[in-house]
Amino acid sequence: MDTRTKADELVSINPADGSEVGRVAITTPLELDAIVARGQAAFRNSGWKELMPHKRAEVLHAIANGLLAEKEPLATLQMRDNGKPIAECRGMVDYAVGAFRYYASVCETLETDVTPRRGDYVSFTVLEPYGVVAAINPWNSPIMNDAAKVAPALAAGNAVILKPSEDAPLLAPELARIAAAAGLPDGLLQVVQGRGAEVGAALVAHKGVGMISFTGGTTTGRVIGRVAGERIVPVALELGGKSPHVVFADADLDHAVAAVAAGIFGSSGQSCVAGSRLLVEESVHDEVVARLVDRAKRIVLAAPDAKGVEMGPLASFHHRERVHAFVEGARAEGGRVLCGGSAPEGEDYGAGAYYLPTVIDGLPHDAVSCQDEAFGPVLVVLPFKNEADLVEMANGTDFGLACGIWTENFKKAWRTGRALEAGSVWINTYKQSVTSTPFGGFKDSGIGREKGIDGLRLYAQVKSMFFGLQENPLPIAK
Ligand code: NAD
């Protein structure tokens, strides 16, 4: 979706046709203070953090049920808010349901440690919530990213203030509404709306916020990381990527080509883990590229609710301008655009923010367009000679979010998977992102791990407790 900011509201525009979807009021500084105070009060007084974990789990299950009951309207709203194909939007609601169920289970089964005794005491750890967590998300997968933060943060006993992107503001209030209806105590999940540099910046700087969980671009992540460092509050950063998708000559090329196409053109490339650099072994380079270009040209680019749609529009008209500028930059660097490289022509596309699947080759791997994230359906192709050459190129960016490796040789897959600097390694598959497996970046792709059991620990601090067992008074010196 696209939003145009009026004085005090965000207007959501459907990127498929330019129509208005809805409006939300921008949170004022005074309202932000009141929201943080309400979150703190709910954290201290609602009894949520003292609730037995299995009782908190009941509420999380009820939220999951509430989401599931509204799957179709939520998916449709997300489709109109940011233009993703309806099947993907349904999948994201399913993901959100699964996240609440998973963290309900983790919440009631998570164990802490009894630590080895070294004296007359019993020592063990407990987990304590941070208080008010600021959860800040980008526009590409709202309901899914929201659940990925809100479910574990609540499970750990925190209050959450969720700030969706100004470019996709409509799903977060729905999640808060459903959570309230499911019985979540008042004030434990609140939403603020507005631009990052204003409302987002004020939220992370607010004294009443005890932990920051951010997903978005690396540039913003650095700014937030600096603020968190100054304030000495923990911060989790899920940032950008330029993930290498590696095809060795011995790969099953049918599967590899399909996965490379899905990895970059799924979600119109607006995915942090998009496989945006194809690294292909020289001996199969021409064949793989020819098949890929053929597949790219046959992708069904259509309205997000059209039958058989594979790729919808980009999420906003201004994002399409950014993606096109990226492609122009690649051309200026000497890249050859093998397909795409522009908006599609034809009356079906005129009113929407569509962009053609684009494949570019002929660039050196240190070209800006091989280093920077396009966050669109743009793939750069880089041939490699051998494993050493591959590893050097694959690791030769500042990012380290994910990678894919296609080979039938399991030892080579193991070696390469261990050598690549990435938080997620997909071998003979791609873009599997599940709520039960940790996810996060190496290098400039982030700090911390969401999802999995680590995803709950992210929102809790360890407290060590000692129960004295000594029979005599403690001596001053021993
Ligand atoms: P962005 O960094 O511009 O904005 C993300 C969020 O941060 C928005 O809500 C924005 O309003 C807010 N924000 C911006 N400046 C802020 C500030 N100074 N203080 C506090 N909040 C601020 O990113 P985007 O354009 O919305 O999303 C695209 C980026 O997100 C891409 O780089 C993509 O790779 C990344 N992303 C990462 C993941 C992941 O899990 N690693 C997932 C999805 C998207």
Coordinates of N, CA, C and O and ligand atoms in Angstrom, one line a residue, residues 135-141 144-145 149 163-167 194-205 212 214-221 223-224 227 237-242 270-274 319 322 373 375 399 401 439-441 445-446 450-451, ligand 1:
A135 N 7.7 -2.5 20.0 CA 7.8 -3.4 18.9 C 7.6 -2.6 17.6 O 6.5 -2.1 17.4
I136 N 8.6 -2.5 16.8 CA 8.5 -1.6 15.6 C 8.7 -2.4 14.4 O 9.7 -3.2 14.2
N137 N 7.8 -2.3 13.4 CA 7.8 -3.2 12.3 C 7.8 -2.5 10.9 O 7.3 -1.3 10.9
P138 N 8.3 -3.1 9.9 CA 8.2 -2.6 8.5 C 6.9 -2.9 7.9 O 6.0 -3.4 8.5
W139 N 6.8 -2.6 6.6 CA 5.5 -2.6 5.9 C 5.3 -3.9 5.1 O 4.2 -4.2 4.6
N140 N 6.3 -4.8 5.0 CA 6.2 -5.8 4.0 C 5.3 -7.0 4.5 O 4.7 -7.6 3.6
S141 N 5.3 -7.3 5.8 CA 4.5 -8.5 6.2 C 3.8 -8.2 7.5 O 4.1 -8.9 8.5
M144 N 2.1 -10.9 10.1 CA 3.1 -11.9 10.5 C 4.2 -11.3 11.4 O 4.5 -11.9 12.5
N145 N 4.8 -10.2 11.0 CA 5.8 -9.6 11.8 C 5.3 -9.1 13.2 O 6.0 -9.2 14.2
K149 N 6.5 -10.6 17.1 CA 7.0 -9.9 18.3 C 6.0 -9.9 19.4 O 6.4 -10.1 20.6
K163 N 4.4 -0.5 17.0 CA 4.3 0.6 16.0 C 4.5 0.0 14.6 O 5.6 -0.4 14.2
P164 N 3.4 0.0 13.8 CA 3.5 -0.5 12.4 C 4.1 0.6 11.6 O 4.3 1.7 12.0
S165 N 4.5 0.2 10.4 CA 5.0 1.1 9.4 C 4.0 2.1 9.0 O 2.8 1.8 8.9
E166 N 4.4 3.3 8.7 CA 3.5 4.3 8.2 C 3.0 3.9 6.8 O 2.0 4.4 6.3
D167 N 3.6 3.0 6.2 CA 3.2 2.5 4.9 C 2.3 1.3 4.9 O 2.0 0.7 3.9
G194 N 2.4 6.4 13.0 CA 3.1 7.7 12.6 C 4.4 7.3 11.9 O 4.7 6.2 11.7
R195 N 5.0 8.4 11.5 CA 6.3 8.3 10.8 C 7.4 7.8 11.7 O 7.4 8.2 12.9
G196 N 8.4 7.1 11.2 CA 9.4 6.6 12.0 C 10.3 7.6 12.7 O 10.6 7.6 13.9
A197 N 10.7 8.6 11.9 CA 11.6 9.6 12.4 C 10.9 10.5 13.5 O 11.6 11.1 14.3
E198 N 9.6 10.4 13.6 CA 8.9 11.2 14.6 C 8.4 10.3 15.7 O 9.0 10.1 16.8
V199 N 7.3 9.6 15.4 CA 6.7 8.7 16.5 C 7.6 7.6 16.8 O 7.7 7.2 18.0
G200 N 8.2 6.9 15.8 CA 9.1 5.8 16.1 C 10.3 6.3 17.0 O 10.6 5.6 18.0
A201 N 10.9 7.4 16.6 CA 12.0 7.9 17.3 C 11.6 8.3 18.8 O 12.3 8.0 19.7
A202 N 10.4 8.9 18.9 CA 10.0 9.3 20.3 C 9.7 8.0 21.1 O 10.0 8.0 22.3
L203 N 9.2 7.0 20.5 CA 8.9 5.7 21.2 C 10.2 5.1 21.8 O 10.3 4.8 22.9
V204 N 11.2 5.0 20.9 CA 12.5 4.3 21.4 C 13.2 5.1 22.4 O 13.9 4.6 23.2
A205 N 13.0 6.4 22.3 CA 13.7 7.3 23.3 C 13.0 7.4 24.6 O 13.5 8.0 25.5
I212 N 13.5 -2.8 23.3 CA 13.1 -2.4 21.9 C 13.4 -3.6 21.0 O 14.4 -4.2 21.0
F214 N 13.1 -4.3 17.0 CA 12.9 -3.6 15.8 C 13.1 -4.5 14.6 O 14.1 -5.3 14.5
T215 N 12.3 -4.4 13.6 CA 12.5 -5.0 12.3 C 12.4 -4.0 11.2 O 11.4 -3.2 11.2
G216 N 13.4 -3.9 10.4 CA 13.4 -2.9 9.3 C 14.7 -2.8 8.7 O 15.5 -3.7 8.7
G217 N 15.0 -1.6 8.1 CA 16.2 -1.4 7.3 C 17.5 -1.2 8.2 O 17.3 -0.8 9.4
T218 N 18.6 -1.5 7.7 CA 19.9 -1.5 8.5 C 20.2 0.0 8.9 O 20.6 0.2 10.0
T219 N 19.9 0.9 8.0 CA 20.2 2.3 8.4 C 19.4 2.7 9.6 O 19.9 3.3 10.6
T220 N 18.1 2.4 9.6 CA 17.2 2.7 10.8 C 17.7 1.9 12.0 O 17.7 2.4 13.1
G221 N 18.1 0.7 11.8 CA 18.6 -0.2 12.9 C 19.7 0.4 13.6 O 19.9 0.4 14.8
V223 N 20.4 3.6 13.8 CA 19.9 4.8 14.6 C 19.3 4.3 15.9 O 19.6 4.8 17.0
I224 N 18.5 3.3 15.8 CA 17.8 2.7 17.0 C 18.8 2.1 18.0 O 18.8 2.3 19.2
V227 N 20.5 4.7 20.0 CA 19.6 5.2 21.1 C 19.5 4.2 22.2 O 19.6 4.6 23.4
L237 N 17.5 -6.4 16.8 CA 17.5 -5.7 15.4 C 17.4 -6.8 14.4 O 18.3 -7.6 14.2
E238 N 16.3 -6.8 13.7 CA 16.1 -7.7 12.5 C 16.2 -6.8 11.3 O 15.2 -6.1 11.0
L239 N 17.3 -6.9 10.5 CA 17.5 -5.9 9.5 C 17.5 -6.4 8.1 O 17.0 -7.5 7.8
G240 N 18.2 -5.7 7.2 CA 18.1 -6.1 5.8 C 19.0 -7.2 5.4 O 19.7 -7.8 6.2
G241 N 19.0 -7.5 4.1 CA 19.8 -8.6 3.6 C 20.1 -8.4 2.1 O 19.5 -7.6 1.4
K242 N 21.1 -9.2 1.6 CA 21.4 -9.3 0.2 C 21.8 -10.8 0.0 O 22.9 -11.1 -0.3
Q270 N 9.9 -8.2 -2.0 CA 9.9 -7.4 -0.8 C 10.0 -8.2 0.5 O 9.1 -8.3 1.3
S271 N 11.1 -8.9 0.6 CA 11.3 -9.8 1.7 C 12.7 -9.7 2.2 O 13.6 -9.6 1.3
C272 N 12.9 -9.6 3.5 CA 14.3 -9.4 4.0 C 15.2 -10.6 3.5 O 16.4 -10.4 3.4
V273 N 14.6 -11.8 3.4 CA 15.4 -12.9 3.0 C 15.3 -13.2 1.5 O 15.7 -14.3 1.1
A274 N 14.9 -12.3 0.7 CA 14.9 -12.5 -0.7 C 16.2 -12.9 -1.2 O 17.2 -12.4 -0.8
H319 N 7.6 3.2 -3.3 CA 8.6 2.1 -3.3 C 9.0 1.7 -4.7 O 10.1 1.4 -5.0
R322 N 11.7 3.7 -5.9 CA 13.0 3.4 -5.4 C 13.6 2.1 -6.1 O 14.8 2.1 -6.4
E373 N 20.7 -3.6 -0.9 CA 19.3 -4.3 -1.0 C 18.4 -3.5 -1.9 O 18.3 -2.3 -1.7
F375 N 15.1 -4.6 -2.3 CA 13.8 -4.9 -1.7 C 12.7 -4.8 -2.7 O 11.7 -4.3 -2.5
F399 N 26.0 -7.6 4.7 CA 24.8 -8.3 5.2 C 25.1 -9.8 5.6 O 26.1 -10.3 5.1
L401 N 22.0 -12.2 6.4 CA 20.8 -12.7 6.9 C 20.5 -14.2 6.6 O 20.1 -14.9 7.4
F439 N 15.5 -17.1 14.2 CA 15.7 -16.4 13.0 C 16.4 -15.0 13.3 O 16.0 -14.4 14.2
G440 N 17.4 -14.7 12.5 CA 18.1 -13.4 12.8 C 19.3 -13.3 11.9 O 19.7 -14.3 11.2
G441 N 20.0 -12.2 12.0 CA 21.1 -11.9 11.1 C 22.5 -12.0 11.7 O 22.7 -11.7 12.9
S445 N 23.1 -7.5 9.3 CA 21.7 -7.9 9.2 C 21.0 -8.0 10.6 O 19.8 -8.4 10.6
G446 N 21.7 -7.8 11.6 CA 21.0 -7.7 12.9 C 21.7 -8.3 14.1 O 22.8 -8.8 14.0
E450 N 14.8 -13.8 16.8 CA 13.4 -14.0 17.1 C 13.0 -15.5 16.8 O 13.8 -16.2 16.2
K451 N 11.8 -15.8 17.1 CA 11.3 -17.2 16.8 C 12.0 -18.2 17.6 O 13.0 -18.0 18.2
Ligands
NAD1 P1 12.4 1.2 7.8 O1 13.7 0.9 8.5 O2 12.3 2.4 7.0 O3 11.2 1.2 8.8 C1 10.9 0.2 9.7 C2 10.0 0.7 10.8 O4 10.9 1.6 11.6 C3 8.8 1.6 10.4 O5 7.8 1.3 11.3 C4 9.3 3.0 10.6 O6 8.3 3.9 10.8 C5 10.2 2.9 11.8 N1 11.3 3.9 11.9 C6 11.9 4.5 10.9 N2 12.9 5.4 11.5 C7 12.8 5.2 12.8 C8 13.5 5.8 13.9 N3 14.4 6.7 13.7 N4 13.2 5.4 15.2 C9 12.2 4.4 15.4 N5 11.5 3.9 14.4 C10 11.8 4.3 13.1 O7 12.2 -0.1 6.9 P2 11.0 -0.4 5.9 O8 11.3 0.4 4.6 O9 9.7 -0.2 6.5 O10 11.2 -2.0 5.6 C11 12.1 -2.5 4.7 C12 13.3 -3.0 5.4 O11 13.0 -3.9 6.5 C13 14.3 -3.7 4.5 O12 15.6 -3.3 4.8 C14 14.1 -5.2 4.9 O13 15.2 -6.0 4.7 C15 13.8 -5.0 6.4 N6 13.1 -6.2 6.9 C16 13.8 -7.1 7.8 C17 13.2 -8.2 8.2 C18 14.0 -9.2 9.1 O14 13.4 -9.9 9.9 N7 15.3 -9.2 9.2 C19 11.9 -8.5 7.9 C20 11.2 -7.6 7.1 C21 11.9 -6.5 6.6

